[in-house]
CSV table of N, CA, C and O in Angstrom, one decimal:
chain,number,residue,atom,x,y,z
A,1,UNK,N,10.0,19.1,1.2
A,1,UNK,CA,10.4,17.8,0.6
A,1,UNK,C,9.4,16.7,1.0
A,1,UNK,O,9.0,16.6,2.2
A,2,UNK,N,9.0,16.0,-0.1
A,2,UNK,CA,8.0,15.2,-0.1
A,2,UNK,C,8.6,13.3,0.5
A,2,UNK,O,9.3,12.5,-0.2
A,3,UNK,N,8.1,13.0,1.9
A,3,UNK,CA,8.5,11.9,2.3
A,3,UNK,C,7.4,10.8,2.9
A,3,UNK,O,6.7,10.8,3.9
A,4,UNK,N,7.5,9.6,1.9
A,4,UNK,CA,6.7,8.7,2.6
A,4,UNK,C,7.5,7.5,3.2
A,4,UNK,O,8.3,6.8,2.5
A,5,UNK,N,7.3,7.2,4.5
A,5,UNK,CA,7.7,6.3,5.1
A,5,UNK,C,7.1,4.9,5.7
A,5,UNK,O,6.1,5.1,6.4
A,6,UNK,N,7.4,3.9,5.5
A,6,UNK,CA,7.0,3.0,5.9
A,6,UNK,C,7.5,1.9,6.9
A,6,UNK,O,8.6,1.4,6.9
A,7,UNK,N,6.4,1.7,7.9
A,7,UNK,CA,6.9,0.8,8.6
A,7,UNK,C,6.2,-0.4,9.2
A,7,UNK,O,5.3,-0.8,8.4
A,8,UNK,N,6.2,-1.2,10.3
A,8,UNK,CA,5.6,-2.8,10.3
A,8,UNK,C,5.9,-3.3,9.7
A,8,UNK,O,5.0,-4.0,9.3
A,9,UNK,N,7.2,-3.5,8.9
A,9,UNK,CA,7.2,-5.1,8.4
A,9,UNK,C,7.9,-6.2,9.1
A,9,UNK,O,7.7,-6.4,10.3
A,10,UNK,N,8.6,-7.1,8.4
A,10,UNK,CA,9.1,-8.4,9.6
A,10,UNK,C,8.8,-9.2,9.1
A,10,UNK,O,8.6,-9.3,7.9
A,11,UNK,N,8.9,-10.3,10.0
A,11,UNK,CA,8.7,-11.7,9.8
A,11,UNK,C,7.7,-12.2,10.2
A,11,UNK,O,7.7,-12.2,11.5
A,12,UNK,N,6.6,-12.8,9.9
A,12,UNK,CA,5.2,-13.4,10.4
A,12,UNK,C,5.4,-14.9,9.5
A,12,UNK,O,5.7,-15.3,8.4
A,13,UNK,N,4.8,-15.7,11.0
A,13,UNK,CA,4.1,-17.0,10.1
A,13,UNK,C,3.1,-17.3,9.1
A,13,UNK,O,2.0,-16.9,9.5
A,14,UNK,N,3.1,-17.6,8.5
A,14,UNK,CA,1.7,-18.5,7.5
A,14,UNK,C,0.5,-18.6,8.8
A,14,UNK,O,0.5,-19.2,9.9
A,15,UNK,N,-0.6,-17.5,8.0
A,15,UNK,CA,-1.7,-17.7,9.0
A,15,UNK,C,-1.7,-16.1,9.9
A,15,UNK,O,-2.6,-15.5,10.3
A,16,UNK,N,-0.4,-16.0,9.9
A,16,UNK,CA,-0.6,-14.3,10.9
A,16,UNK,C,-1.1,-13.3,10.6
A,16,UNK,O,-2.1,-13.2,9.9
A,17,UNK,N,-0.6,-12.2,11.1
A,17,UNK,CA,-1.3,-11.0,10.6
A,17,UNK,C,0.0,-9.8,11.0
A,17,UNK,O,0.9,-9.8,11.8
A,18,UNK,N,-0.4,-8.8,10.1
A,18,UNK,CA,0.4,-7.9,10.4
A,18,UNK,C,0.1,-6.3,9.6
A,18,UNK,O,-0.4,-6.2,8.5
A,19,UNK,N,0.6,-5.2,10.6
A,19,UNK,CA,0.1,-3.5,10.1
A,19,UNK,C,1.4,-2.7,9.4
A,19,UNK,O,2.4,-2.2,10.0
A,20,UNK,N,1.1,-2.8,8.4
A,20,UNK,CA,1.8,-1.7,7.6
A,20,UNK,C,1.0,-0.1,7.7
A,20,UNK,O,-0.2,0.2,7.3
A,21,UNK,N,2.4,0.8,8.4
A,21,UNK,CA,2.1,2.0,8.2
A,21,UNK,C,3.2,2.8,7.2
A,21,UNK,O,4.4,2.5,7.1
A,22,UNK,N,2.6,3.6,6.8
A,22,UNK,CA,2.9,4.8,5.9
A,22,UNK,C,2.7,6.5,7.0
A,22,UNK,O,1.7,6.9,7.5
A,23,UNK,N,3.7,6.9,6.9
A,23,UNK,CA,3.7,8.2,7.3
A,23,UNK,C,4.1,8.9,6.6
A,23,UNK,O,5.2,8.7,6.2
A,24,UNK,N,3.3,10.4,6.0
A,24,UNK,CA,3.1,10.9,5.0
A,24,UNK,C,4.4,12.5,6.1
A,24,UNK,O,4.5,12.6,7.3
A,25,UNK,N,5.0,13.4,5.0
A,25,UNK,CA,5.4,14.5,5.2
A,25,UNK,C,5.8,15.1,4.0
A,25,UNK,O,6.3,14.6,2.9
A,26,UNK,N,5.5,16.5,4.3
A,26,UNK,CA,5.7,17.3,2.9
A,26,UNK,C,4.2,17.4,2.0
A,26,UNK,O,3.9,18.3,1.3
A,27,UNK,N,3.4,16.2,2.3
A,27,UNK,CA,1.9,16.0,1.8
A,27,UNK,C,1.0,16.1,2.7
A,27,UNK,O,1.1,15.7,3.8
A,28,UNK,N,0.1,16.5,2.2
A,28,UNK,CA,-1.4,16.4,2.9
A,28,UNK,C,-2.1,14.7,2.0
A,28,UNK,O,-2.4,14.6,0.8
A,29,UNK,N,-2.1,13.9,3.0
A,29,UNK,CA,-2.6,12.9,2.4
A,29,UNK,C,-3.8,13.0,1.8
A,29,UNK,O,-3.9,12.7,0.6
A,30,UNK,N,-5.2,13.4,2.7
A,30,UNK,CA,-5.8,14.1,2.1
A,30,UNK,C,-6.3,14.1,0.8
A,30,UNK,O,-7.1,13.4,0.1
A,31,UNK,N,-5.4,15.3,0.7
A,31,UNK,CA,-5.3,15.5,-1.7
A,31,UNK,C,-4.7,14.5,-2.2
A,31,UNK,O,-4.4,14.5,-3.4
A,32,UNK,N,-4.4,13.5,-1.3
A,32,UNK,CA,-3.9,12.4,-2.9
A,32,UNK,C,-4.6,11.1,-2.6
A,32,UNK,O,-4.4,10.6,-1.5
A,33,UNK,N,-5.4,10.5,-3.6
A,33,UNK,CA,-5.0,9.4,-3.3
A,33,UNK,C,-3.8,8.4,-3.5
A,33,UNK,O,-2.8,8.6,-4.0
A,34,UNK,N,-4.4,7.1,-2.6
A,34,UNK,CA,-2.6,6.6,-2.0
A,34,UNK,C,-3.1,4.9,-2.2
A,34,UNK,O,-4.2,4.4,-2.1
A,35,UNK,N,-1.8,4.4,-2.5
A,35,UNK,CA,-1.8,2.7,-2.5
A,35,UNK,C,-0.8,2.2,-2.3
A,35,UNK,O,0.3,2.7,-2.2
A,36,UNK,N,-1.1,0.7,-2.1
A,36,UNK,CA,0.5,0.0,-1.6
A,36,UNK,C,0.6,-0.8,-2.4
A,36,UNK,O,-0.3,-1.5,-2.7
A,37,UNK,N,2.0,-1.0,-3.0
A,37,UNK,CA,2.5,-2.3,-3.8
A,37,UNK,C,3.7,-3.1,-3.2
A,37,UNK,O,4.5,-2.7,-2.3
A,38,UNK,N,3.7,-4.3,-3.7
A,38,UNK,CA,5.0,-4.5,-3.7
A,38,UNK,C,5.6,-5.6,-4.7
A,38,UNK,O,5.0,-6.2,-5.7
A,39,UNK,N,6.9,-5.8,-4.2
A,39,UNK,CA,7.8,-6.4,-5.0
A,39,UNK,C,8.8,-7.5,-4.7
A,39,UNK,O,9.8,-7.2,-4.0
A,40,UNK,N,8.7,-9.0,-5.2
A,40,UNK,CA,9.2,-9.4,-4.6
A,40,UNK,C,10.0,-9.6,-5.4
A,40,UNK,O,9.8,-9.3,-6.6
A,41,UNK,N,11.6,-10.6,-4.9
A,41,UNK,CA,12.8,-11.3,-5.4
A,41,UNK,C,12.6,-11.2,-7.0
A,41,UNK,O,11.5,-11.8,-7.1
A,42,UNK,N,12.8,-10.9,-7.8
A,42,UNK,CA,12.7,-11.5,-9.2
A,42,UNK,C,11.4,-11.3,-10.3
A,42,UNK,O,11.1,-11.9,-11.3
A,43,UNK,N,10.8,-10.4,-9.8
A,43,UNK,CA,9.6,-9.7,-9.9
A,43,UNK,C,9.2,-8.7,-10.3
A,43,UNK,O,9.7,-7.9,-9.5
A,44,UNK,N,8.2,-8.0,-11.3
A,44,UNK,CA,7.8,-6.7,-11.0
A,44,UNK,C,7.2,-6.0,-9.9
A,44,UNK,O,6.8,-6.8,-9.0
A,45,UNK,N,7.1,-5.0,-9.8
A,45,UNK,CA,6.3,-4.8,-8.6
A,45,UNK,C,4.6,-4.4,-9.0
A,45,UNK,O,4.2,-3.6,-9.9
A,46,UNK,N,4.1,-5.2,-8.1
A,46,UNK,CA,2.4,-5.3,-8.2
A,46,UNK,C,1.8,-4.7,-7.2
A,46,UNK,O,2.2,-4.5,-6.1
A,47,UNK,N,0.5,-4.3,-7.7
A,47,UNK,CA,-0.3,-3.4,-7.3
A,47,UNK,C,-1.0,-4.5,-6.2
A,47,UNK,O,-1.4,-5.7,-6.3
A,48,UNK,N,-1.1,-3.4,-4.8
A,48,UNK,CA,-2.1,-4.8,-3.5
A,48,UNK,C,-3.1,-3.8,-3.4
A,48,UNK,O,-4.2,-4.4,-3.5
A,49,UNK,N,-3.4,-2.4,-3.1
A,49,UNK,CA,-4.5,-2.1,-2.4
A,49,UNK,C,-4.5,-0.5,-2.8
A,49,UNK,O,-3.4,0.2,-2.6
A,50,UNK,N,-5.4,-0.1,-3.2
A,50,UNK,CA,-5.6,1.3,-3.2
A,50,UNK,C,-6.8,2.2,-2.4
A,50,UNK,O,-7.8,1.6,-2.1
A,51,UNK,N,-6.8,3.4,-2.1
A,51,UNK,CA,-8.0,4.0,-1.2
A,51,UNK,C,-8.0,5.4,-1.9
A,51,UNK,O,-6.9,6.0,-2.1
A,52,UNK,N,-9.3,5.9,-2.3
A,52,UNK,CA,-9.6,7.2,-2.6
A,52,UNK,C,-9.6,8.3,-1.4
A,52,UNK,O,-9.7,8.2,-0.2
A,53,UNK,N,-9.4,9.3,-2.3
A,53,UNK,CA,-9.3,10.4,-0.8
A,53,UNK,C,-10.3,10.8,0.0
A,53,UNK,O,-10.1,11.9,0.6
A,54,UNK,N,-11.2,10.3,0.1
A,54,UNK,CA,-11.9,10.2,1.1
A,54,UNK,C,-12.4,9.0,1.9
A,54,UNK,O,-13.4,9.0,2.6
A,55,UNK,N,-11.8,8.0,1.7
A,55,UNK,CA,-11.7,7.4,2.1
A,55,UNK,C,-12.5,5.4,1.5
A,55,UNK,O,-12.3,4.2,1.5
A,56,UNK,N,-13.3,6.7,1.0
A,56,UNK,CA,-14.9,5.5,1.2
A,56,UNK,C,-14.9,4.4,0.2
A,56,UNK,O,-15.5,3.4,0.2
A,57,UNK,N,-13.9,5.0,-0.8
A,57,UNK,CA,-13.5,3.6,-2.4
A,57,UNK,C,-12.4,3.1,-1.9
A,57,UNK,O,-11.4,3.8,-1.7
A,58,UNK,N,-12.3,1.8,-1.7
A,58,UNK,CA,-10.8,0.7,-1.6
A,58,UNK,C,-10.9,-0.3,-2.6
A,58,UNK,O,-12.0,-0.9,-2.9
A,59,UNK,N,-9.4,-0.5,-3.4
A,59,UNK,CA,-9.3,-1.4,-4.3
A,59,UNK,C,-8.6,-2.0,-3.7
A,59,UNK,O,-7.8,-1.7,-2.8
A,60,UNK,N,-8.8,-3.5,-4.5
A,60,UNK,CA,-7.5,-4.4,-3.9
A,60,UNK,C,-7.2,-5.6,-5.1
A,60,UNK,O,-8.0,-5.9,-6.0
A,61,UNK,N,-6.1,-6.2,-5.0
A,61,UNK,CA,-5.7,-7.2,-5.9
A,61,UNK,C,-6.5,-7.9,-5.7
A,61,UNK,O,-7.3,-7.8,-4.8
A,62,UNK,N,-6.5,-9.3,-6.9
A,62,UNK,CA,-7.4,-10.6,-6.3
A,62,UNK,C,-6.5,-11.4,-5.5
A,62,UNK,O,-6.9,-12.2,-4.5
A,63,UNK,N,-5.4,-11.3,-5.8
A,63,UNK,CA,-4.2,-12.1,-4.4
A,63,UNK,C,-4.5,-11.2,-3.2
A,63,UNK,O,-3.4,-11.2,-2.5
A,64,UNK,N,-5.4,-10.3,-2.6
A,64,UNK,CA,-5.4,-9.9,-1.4
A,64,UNK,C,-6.3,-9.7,-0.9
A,64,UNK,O,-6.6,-9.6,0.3
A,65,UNK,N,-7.2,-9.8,-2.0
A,65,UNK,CA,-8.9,-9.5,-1.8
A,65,UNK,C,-9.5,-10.4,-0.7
A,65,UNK,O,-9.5,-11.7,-0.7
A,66,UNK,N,-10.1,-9.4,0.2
A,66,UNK,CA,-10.9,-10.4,1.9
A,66,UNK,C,-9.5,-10.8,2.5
A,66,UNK,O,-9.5,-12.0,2.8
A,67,UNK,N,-8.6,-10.5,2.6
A,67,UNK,CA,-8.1,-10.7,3.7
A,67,UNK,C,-6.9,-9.7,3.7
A,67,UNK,O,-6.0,-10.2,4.3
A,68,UNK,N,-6.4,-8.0,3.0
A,68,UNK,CA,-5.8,-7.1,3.4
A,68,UNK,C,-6.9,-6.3,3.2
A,68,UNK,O,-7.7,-6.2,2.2
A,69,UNK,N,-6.7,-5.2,4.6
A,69,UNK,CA,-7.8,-4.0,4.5
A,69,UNK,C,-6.4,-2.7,3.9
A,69,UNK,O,-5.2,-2.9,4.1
A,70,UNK,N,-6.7,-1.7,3.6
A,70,UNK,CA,-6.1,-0.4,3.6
A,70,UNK,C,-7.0,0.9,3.9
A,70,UNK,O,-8.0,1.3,3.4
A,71,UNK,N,-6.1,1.5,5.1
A,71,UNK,CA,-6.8,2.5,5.7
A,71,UNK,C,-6.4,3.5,5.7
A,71,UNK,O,-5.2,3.4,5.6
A,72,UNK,N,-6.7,4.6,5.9
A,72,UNK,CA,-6.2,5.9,5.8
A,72,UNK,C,-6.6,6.9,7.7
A,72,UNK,O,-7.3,6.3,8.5
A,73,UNK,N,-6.0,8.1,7.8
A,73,UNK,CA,-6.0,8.5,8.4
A,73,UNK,C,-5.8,9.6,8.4
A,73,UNK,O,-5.1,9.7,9.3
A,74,UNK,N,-6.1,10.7,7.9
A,74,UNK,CA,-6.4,12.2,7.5
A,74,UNK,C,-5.9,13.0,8.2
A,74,UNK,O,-5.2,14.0,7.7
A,75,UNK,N,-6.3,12.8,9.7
A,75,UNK,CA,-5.8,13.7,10.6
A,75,UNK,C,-4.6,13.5,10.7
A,75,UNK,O,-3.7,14.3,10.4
A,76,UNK,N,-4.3,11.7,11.3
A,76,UNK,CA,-3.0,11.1,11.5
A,76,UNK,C,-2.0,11.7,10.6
A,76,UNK,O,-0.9,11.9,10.9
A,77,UNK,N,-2.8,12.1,8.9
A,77,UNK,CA,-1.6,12.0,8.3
A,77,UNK,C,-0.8,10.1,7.6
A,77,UNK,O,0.4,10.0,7.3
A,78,UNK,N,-1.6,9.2,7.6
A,78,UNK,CA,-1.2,8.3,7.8
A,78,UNK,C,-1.8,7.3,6.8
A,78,UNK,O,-3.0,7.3,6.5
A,79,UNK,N,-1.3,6.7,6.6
A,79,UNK,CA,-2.3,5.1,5.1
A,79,UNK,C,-1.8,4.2,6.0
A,79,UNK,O,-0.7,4.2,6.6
A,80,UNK,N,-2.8,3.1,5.9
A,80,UNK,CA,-2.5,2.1,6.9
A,80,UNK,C,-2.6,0.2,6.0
A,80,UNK,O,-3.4,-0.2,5.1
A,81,UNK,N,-2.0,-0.2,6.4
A,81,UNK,CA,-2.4,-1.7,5.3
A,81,UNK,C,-2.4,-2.8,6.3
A,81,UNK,O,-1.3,-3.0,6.9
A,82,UNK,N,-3.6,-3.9,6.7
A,82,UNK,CA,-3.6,-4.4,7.4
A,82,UNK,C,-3.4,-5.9,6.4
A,82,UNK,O,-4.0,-6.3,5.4
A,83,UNK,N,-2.5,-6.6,6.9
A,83,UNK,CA,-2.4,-8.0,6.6
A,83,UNK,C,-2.9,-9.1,7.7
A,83,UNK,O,-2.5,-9.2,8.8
A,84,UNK,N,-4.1,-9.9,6.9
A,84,UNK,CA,-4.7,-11.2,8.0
A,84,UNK,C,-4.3,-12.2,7.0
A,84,UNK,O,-4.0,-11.8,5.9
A,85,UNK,N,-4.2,-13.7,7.3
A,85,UNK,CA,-3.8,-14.9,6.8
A,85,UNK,C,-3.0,-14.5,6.2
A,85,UNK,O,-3.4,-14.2,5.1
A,86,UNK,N,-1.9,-14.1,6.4
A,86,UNK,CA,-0.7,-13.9,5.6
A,86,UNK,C,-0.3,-15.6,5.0
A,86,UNK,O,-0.6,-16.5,5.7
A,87,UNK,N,0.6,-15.9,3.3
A,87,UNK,CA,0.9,-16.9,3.0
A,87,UNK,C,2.4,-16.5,2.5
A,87,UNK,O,2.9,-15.4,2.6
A,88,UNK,N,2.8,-17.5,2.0
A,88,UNK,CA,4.4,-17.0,1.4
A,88,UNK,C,4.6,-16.4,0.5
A,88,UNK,O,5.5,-15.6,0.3
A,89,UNK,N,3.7,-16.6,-0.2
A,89,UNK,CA,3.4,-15.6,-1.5
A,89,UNK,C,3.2,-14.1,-1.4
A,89,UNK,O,3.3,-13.2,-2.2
A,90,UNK,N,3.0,-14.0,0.3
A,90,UNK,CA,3.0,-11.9,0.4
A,90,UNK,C,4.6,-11.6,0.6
A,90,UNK,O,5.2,-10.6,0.9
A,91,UNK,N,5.1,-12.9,0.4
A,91,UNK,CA,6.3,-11.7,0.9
A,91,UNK,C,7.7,-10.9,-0.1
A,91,UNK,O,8.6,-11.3,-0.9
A,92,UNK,N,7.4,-9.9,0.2
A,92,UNK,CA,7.7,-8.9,-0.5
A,92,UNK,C,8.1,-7.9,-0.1
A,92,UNK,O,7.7,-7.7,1.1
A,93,UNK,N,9.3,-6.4,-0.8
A,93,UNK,CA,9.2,-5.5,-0.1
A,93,UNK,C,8.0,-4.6,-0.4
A,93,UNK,O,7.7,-4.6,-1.6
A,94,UNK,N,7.2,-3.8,0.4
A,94,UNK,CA,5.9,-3.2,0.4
A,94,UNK,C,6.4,-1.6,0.5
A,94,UNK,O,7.1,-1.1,1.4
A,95,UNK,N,5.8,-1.2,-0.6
A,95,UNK,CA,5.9,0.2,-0.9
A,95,UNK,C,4.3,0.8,-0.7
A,95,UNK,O,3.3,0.0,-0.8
A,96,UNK,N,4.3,2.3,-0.4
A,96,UNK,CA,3.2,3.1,-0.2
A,96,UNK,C,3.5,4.2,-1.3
A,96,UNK,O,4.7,4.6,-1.5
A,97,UNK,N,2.5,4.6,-1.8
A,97,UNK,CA,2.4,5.2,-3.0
A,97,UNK,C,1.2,6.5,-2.9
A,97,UNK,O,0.2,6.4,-2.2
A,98,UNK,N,1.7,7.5,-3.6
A,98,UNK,CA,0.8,8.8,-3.5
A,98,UNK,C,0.2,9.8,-5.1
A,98,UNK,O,1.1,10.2,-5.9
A,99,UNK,N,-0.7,9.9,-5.2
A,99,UNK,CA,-1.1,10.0,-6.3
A,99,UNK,C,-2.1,11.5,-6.6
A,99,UNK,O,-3.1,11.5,-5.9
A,100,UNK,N,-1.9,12.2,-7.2
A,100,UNK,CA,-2.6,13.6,-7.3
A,100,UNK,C,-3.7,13.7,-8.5
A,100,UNK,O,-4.5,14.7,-8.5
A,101,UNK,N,-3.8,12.8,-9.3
A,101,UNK,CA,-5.1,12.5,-10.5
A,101,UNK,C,-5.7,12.2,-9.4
A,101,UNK,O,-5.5,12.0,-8.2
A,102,UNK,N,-6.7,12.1,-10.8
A,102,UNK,CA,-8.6,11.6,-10.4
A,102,UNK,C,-8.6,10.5,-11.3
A,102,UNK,O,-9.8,10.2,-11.6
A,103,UNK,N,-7.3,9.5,-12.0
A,103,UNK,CA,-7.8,8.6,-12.9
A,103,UNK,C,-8.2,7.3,-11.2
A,103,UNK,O,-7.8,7.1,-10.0
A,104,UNK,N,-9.1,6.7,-12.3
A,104,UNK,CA,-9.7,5.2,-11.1
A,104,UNK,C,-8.4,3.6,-11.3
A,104,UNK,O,-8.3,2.5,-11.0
A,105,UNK,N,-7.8,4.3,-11.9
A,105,UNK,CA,-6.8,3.5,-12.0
A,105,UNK,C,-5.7,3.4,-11.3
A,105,UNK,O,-4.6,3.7,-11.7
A,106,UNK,N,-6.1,2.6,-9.6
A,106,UNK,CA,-5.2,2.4,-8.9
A,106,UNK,C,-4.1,1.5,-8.8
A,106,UNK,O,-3.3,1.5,-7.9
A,107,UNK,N,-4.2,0.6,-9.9
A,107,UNK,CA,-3.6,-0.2,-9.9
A,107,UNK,C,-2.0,0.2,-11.4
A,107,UNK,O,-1.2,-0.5,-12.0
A,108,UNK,N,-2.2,1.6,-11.5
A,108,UNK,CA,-1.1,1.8,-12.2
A,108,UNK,C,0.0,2.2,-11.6
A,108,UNK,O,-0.4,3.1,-10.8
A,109,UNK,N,1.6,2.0,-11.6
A,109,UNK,CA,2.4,2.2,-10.7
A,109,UNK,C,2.8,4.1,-11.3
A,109,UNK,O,3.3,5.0,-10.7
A,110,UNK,N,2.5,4.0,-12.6
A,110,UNK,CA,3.0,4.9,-13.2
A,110,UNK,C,2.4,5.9,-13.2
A,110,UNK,O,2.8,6.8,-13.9
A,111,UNK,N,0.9,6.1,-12.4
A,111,UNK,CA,0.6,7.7,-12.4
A,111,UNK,C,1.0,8.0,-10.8
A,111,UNK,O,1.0,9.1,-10.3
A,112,UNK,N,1.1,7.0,-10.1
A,112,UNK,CA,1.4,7.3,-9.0
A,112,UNK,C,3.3,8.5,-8.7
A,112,UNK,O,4.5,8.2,-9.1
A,113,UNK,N,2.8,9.9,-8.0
A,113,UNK,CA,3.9,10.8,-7.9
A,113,UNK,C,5.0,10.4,-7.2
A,113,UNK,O,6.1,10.7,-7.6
A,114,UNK,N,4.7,9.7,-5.8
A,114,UNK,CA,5.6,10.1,-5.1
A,114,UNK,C,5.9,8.4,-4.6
A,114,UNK,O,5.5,7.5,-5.3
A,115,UNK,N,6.5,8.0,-3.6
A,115,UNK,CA,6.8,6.5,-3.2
A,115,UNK,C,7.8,6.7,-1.9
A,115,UNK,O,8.6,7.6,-1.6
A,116,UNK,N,7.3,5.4,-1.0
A,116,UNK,CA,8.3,5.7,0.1
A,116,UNK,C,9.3,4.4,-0.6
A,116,UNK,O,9.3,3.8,-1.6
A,117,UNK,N,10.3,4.5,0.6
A,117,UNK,CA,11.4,3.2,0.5
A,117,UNK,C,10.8,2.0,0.6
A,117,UNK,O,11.4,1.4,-0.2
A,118,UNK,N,10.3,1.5,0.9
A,118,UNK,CA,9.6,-0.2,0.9
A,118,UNK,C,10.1,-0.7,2.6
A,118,UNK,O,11.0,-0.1,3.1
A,119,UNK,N,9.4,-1.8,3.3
A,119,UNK,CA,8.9,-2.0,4.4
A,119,UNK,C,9.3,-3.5,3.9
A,119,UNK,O,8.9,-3.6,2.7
A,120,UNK,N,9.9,-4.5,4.2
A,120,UNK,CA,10.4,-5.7,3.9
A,120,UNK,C,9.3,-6.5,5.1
A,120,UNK,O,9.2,-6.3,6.3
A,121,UNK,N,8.2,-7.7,4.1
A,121,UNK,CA,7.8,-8.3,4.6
A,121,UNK,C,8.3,-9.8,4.7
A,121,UNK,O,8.9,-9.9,3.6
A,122,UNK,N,8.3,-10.7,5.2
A,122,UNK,CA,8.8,-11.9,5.2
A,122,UNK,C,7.7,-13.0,5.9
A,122,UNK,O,7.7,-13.1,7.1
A,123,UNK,N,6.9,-14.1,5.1
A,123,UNK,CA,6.1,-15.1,5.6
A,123,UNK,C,6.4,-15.7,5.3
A,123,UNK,O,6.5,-15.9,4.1
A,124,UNK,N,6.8,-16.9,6.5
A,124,UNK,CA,7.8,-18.6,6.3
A,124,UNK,C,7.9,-19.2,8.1
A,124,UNK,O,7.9,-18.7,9.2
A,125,UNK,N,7.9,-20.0,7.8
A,125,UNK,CA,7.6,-21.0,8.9
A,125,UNK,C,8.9,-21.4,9.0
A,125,UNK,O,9.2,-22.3,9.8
């Protein structure tokens, strides 16, 4: 059974920083590439950051672009999403996503296979 989990979320100020991890089971992260979205209150959910499987191609939204990295870990087993200057606008629940194509379209929710439960972020002063 295929299980992605996420954790680090919380509460951060405007201006902070914070690590979203994804822990992969049932998958070899590996063979898929993997991204994170999220969704907030009243909202679709949107595409923040994608990484090929090997690591070396990362996409990212222009709401995230230079200031969230997304990392992987192979061995770990693990996708990693770093948040710097966080503003109120990231907050969202953040989902990690796993994907078995070769399309370059990271930013679609819908070829993505598999999904963990979401990681509740919160930025407010």
């Amino acid at each position: 059974q295929v299980q992605l989990v996420e954790s680090g979320g919380g509460w951060v100020q405007p201006g902070g920083s914070l690590r979203l991890s994804c822990a992969a089971s049932g998958l070899t992260v590996r063979n898929y590439a993997m991204g994170w979205f999220r969704q907030a209150p009243g909202k679709e959910r949107e595409f923040v950051a994608g990484i090929s499987r090997s690591g070396l191609r990362t996409y990212y939204s222009d709401y995230v672009k230079g200031r969230f990295t997304i990392s992987r870990d192979n061995a770990e087993n693990t996708v990693g999403l770093q948040m710097n200057s966080v503003i109120p606008g990231d907050t969202a629940v953040y989902y990690c996503a796993a994907r078995g194509d070769y399309s370059t379209r990271y930013d679609m929710a819908s070829l993505y296979n598999y999904w963990g439960q979401g990681t509740q972020v919160t930025v407010s002063s």
